[in-house]
mmCIF file of C-alpha atoms in Angstrom:
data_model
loop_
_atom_site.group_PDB
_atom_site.id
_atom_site.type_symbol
_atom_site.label_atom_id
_atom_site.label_comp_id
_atom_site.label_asym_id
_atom_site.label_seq_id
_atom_site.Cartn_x
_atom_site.Cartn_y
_atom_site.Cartn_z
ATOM 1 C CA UNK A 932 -19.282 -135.770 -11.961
ATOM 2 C CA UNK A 933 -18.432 -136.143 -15.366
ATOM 3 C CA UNK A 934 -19.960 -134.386 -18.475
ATOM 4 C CA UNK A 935 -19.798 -135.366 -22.479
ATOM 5 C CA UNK A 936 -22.155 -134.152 -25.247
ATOM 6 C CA UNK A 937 -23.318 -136.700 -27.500
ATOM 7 C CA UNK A 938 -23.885 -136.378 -30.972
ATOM 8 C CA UNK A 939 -26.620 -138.045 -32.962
ATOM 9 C CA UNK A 940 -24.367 -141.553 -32.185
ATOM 10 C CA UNK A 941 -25.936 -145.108 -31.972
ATOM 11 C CA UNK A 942 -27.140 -147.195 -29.609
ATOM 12 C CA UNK A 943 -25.179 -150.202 -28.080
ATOM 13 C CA UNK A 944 -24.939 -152.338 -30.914
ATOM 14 C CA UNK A 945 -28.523 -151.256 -32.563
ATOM 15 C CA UNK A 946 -28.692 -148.948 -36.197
ATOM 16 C CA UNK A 947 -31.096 -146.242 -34.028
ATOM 17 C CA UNK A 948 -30.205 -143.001 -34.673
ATOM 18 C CA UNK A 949 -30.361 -140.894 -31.089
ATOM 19 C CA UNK A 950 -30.796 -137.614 -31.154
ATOM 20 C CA UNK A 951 -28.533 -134.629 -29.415
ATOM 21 C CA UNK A 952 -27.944 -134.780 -25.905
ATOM 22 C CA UNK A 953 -25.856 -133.810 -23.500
ATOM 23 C CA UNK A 954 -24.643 -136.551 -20.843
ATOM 24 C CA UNK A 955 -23.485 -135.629 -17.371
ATOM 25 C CA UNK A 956 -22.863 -138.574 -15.082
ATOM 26 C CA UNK A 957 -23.681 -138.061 -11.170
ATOM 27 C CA UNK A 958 -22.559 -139.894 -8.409
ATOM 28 C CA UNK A 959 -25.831 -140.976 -5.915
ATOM 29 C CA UNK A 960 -24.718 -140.016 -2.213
ATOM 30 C CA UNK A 961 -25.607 -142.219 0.677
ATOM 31 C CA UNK A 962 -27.679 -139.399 2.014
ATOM 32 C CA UNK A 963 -29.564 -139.495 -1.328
ATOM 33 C CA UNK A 964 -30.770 -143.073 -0.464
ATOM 34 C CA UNK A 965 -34.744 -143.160 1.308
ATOM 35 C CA UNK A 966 -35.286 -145.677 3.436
ATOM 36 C CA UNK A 967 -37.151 -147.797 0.888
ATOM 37 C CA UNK A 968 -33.071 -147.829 -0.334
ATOM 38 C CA UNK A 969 -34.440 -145.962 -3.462
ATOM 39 C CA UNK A 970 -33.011 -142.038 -4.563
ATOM 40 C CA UNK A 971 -35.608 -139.665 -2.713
ATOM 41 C CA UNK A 972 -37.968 -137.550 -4.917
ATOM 42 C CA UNK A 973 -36.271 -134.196 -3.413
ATOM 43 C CA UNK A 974 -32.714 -135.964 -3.849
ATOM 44 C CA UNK A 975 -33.355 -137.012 -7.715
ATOM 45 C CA UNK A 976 -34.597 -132.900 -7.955
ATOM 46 C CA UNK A 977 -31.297 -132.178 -6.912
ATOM 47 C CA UNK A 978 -29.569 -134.500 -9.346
ATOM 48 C CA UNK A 979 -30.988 -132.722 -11.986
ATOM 49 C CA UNK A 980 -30.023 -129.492 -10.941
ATOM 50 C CA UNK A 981 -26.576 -130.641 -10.406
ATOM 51 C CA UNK A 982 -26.327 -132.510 -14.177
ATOM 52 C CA UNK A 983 -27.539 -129.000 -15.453
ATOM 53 C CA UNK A 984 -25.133 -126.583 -14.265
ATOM 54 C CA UNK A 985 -22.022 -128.223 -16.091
ATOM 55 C CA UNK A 986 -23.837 -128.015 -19.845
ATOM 56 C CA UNK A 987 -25.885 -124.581 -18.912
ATOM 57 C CA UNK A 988 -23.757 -122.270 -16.728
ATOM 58 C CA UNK A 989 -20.283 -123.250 -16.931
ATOM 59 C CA UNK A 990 -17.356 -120.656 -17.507
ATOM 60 C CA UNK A 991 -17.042 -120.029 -21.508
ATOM 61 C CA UNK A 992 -20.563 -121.579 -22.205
ATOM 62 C CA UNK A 993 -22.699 -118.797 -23.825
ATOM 63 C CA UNK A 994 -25.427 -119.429 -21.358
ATOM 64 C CA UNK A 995 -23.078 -118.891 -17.969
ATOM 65 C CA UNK A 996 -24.785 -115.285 -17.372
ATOM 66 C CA UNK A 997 -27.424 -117.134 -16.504
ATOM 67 C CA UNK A 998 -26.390 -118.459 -13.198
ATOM 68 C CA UNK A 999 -26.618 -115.509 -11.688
ATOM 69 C CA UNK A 1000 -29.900 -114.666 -13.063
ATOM 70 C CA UNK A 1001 -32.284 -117.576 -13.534
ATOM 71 C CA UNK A 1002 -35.501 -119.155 -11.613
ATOM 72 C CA UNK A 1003 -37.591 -122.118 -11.784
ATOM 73 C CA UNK A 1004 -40.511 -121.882 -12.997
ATOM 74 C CA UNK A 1005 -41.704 -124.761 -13.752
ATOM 75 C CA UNK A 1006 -40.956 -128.954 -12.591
ATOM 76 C CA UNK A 1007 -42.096 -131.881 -13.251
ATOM 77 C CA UNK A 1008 -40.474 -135.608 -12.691
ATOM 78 C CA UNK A 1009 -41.831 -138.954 -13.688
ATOM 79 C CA UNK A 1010 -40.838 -142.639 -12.093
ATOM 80 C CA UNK A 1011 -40.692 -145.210 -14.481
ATOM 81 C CA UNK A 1012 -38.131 -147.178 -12.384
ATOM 82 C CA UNK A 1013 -35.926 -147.303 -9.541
ATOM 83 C CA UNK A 1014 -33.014 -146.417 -8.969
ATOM 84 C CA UNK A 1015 -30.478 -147.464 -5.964
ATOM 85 C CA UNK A 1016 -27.346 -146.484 -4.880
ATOM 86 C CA UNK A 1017 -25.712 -149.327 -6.983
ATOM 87 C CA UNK A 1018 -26.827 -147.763 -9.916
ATOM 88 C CA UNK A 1019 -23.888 -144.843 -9.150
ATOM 89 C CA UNK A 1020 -23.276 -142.785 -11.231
ATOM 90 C CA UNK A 1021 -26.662 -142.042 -13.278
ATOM 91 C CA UNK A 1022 -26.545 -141.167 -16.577
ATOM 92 C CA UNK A 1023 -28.551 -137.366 -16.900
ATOM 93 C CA UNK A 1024 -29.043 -137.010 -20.535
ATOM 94 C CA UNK A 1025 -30.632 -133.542 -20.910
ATOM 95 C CA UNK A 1026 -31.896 -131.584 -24.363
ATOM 96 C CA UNK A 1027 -34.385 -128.449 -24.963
ATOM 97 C CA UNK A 1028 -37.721 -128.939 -25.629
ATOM 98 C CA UNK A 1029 -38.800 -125.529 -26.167
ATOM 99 C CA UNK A 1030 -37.554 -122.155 -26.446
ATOM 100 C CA UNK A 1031 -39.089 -118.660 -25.645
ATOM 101 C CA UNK A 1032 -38.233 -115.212 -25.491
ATOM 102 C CA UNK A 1033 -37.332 -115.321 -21.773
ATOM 103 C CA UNK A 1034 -37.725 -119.199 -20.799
ATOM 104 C CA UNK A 1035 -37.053 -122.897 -21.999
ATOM 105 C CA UNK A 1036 -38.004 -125.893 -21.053
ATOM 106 C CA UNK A 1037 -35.079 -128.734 -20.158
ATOM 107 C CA UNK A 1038 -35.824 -132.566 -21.106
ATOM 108 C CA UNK A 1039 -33.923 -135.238 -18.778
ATOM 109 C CA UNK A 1040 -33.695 -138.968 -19.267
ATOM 110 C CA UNK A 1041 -32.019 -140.520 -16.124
ATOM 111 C CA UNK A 1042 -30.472 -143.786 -16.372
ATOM 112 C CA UNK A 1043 -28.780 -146.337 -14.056
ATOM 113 C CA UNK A 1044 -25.045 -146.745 -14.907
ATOM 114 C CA UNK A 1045 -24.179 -148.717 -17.338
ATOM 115 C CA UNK A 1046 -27.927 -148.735 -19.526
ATOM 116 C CA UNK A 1047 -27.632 -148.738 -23.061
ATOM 117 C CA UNK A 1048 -28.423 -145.321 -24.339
ATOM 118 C CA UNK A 1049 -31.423 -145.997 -26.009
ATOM 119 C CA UNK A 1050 -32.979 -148.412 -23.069
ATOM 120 C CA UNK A 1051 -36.388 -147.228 -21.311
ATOM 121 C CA UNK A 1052 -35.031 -144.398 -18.749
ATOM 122 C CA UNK A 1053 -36.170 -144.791 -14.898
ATOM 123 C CA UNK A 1054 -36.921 -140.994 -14.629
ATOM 124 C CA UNK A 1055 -38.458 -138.772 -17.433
ATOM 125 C CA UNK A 1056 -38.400 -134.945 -16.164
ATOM 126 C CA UNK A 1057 -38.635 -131.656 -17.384
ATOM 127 C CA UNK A 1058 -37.617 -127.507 -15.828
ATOM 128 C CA UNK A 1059 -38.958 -124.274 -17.206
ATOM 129 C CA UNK A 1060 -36.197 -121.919 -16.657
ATOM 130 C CA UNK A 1061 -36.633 -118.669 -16.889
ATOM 131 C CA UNK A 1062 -33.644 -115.648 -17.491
ATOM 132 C CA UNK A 1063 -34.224 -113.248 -14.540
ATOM 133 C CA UNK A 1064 -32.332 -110.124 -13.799
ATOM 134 C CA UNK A 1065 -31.160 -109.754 -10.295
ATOM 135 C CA UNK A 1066 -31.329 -106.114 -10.169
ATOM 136 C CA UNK A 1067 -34.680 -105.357 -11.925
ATOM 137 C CA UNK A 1068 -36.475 -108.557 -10.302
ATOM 138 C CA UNK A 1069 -37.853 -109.089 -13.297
ATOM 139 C CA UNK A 1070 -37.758 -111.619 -16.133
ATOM 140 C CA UNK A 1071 -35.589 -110.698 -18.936
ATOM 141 C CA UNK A 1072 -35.022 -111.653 -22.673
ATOM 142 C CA UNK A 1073 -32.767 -114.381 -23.549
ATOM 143 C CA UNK A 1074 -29.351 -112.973 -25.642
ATOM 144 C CA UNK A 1075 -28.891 -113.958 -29.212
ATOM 145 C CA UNK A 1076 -26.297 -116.146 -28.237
ATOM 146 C CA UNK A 1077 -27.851 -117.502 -25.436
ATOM 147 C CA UNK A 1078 -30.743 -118.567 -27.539
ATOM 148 C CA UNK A 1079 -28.420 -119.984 -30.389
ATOM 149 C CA UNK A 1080 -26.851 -122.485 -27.766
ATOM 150 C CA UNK A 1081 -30.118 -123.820 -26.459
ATOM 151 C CA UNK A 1082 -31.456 -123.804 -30.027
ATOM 152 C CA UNK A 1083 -28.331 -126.084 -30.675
ATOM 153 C CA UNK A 1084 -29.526 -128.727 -28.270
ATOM 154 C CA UNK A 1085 -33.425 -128.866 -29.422
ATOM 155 C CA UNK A 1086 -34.763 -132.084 -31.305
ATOM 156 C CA UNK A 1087 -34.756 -131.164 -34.566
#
């Protein structure tokens, strides 16, 4: 897998103006395939979860206390398209689209290898994540500069 963050650049050869992301490509196993040769709904969940963990809880990333306190609170994944195991590796562009105290919501655009950034994406999702600590079992307040990176990657 491969990660890049992507500044407000253009689209392939268009003047539109995209807005903050951050790109990770994944690679689509075999054993994500269904047998309709389409990525399974519980595979593509995983996807997302694996495109997430380079840009959220990396080492040196304000956000990496996180990983060992953080649940799911929310999920929710829309099919606008397939995609196949051709279409290796996806393109999981991913940007806040809200902030709280002790949650925020995650915005995904999947796209086949290859698609021009600002083409029609074949999966629209979104996560609620919410800061937990371990110890307490209970949900806890996002840090100052916890919040200040995600605030960094809403739409403006």
């Amino acid at each position: 897998m491969t990660n890049s963050l992507n500044g407000n650049g253009k689209g392939h050869g268009s003047s539109v103006l995209l807005p903050k992301r951050f790109h990770a490509k994944v690679e689509i196993r075999w054993s994500d395939m269904d047998v309709f040769q389409h990525v399974n709904h519980a595979r593509m969940v995983t996807l997302l979860e694996e495109a997430r963990i380079p840009w959220l809880f990396e080492e040196g990333r304000p956000t990496s206390a996180l990983r060992s306190g953080c649940v799911l609170a929310d999920l929710r994944v829309r099919y606008r398209g397939q995609l196949r195991h051709e279409d290796t590796p996806l393109d999981i562009a991913m940007w806040i689209e809200q902030l709280r105290a002790v949650d925020f919501t995650v915005g995904y655009e999947v796209r086949a290898n290859g698609a021009a950034p600002d083409s029609p994406p074949a999966v629209l999702a979104t996560t609620q994540l919410a800061a937990f600590d371990i110890d307490t079992q209970r949900l806890r307040r996002l840090t100052d500069p916890e919040r200040e990176y995600l605030a960094g990657w809403m739409d403006k």
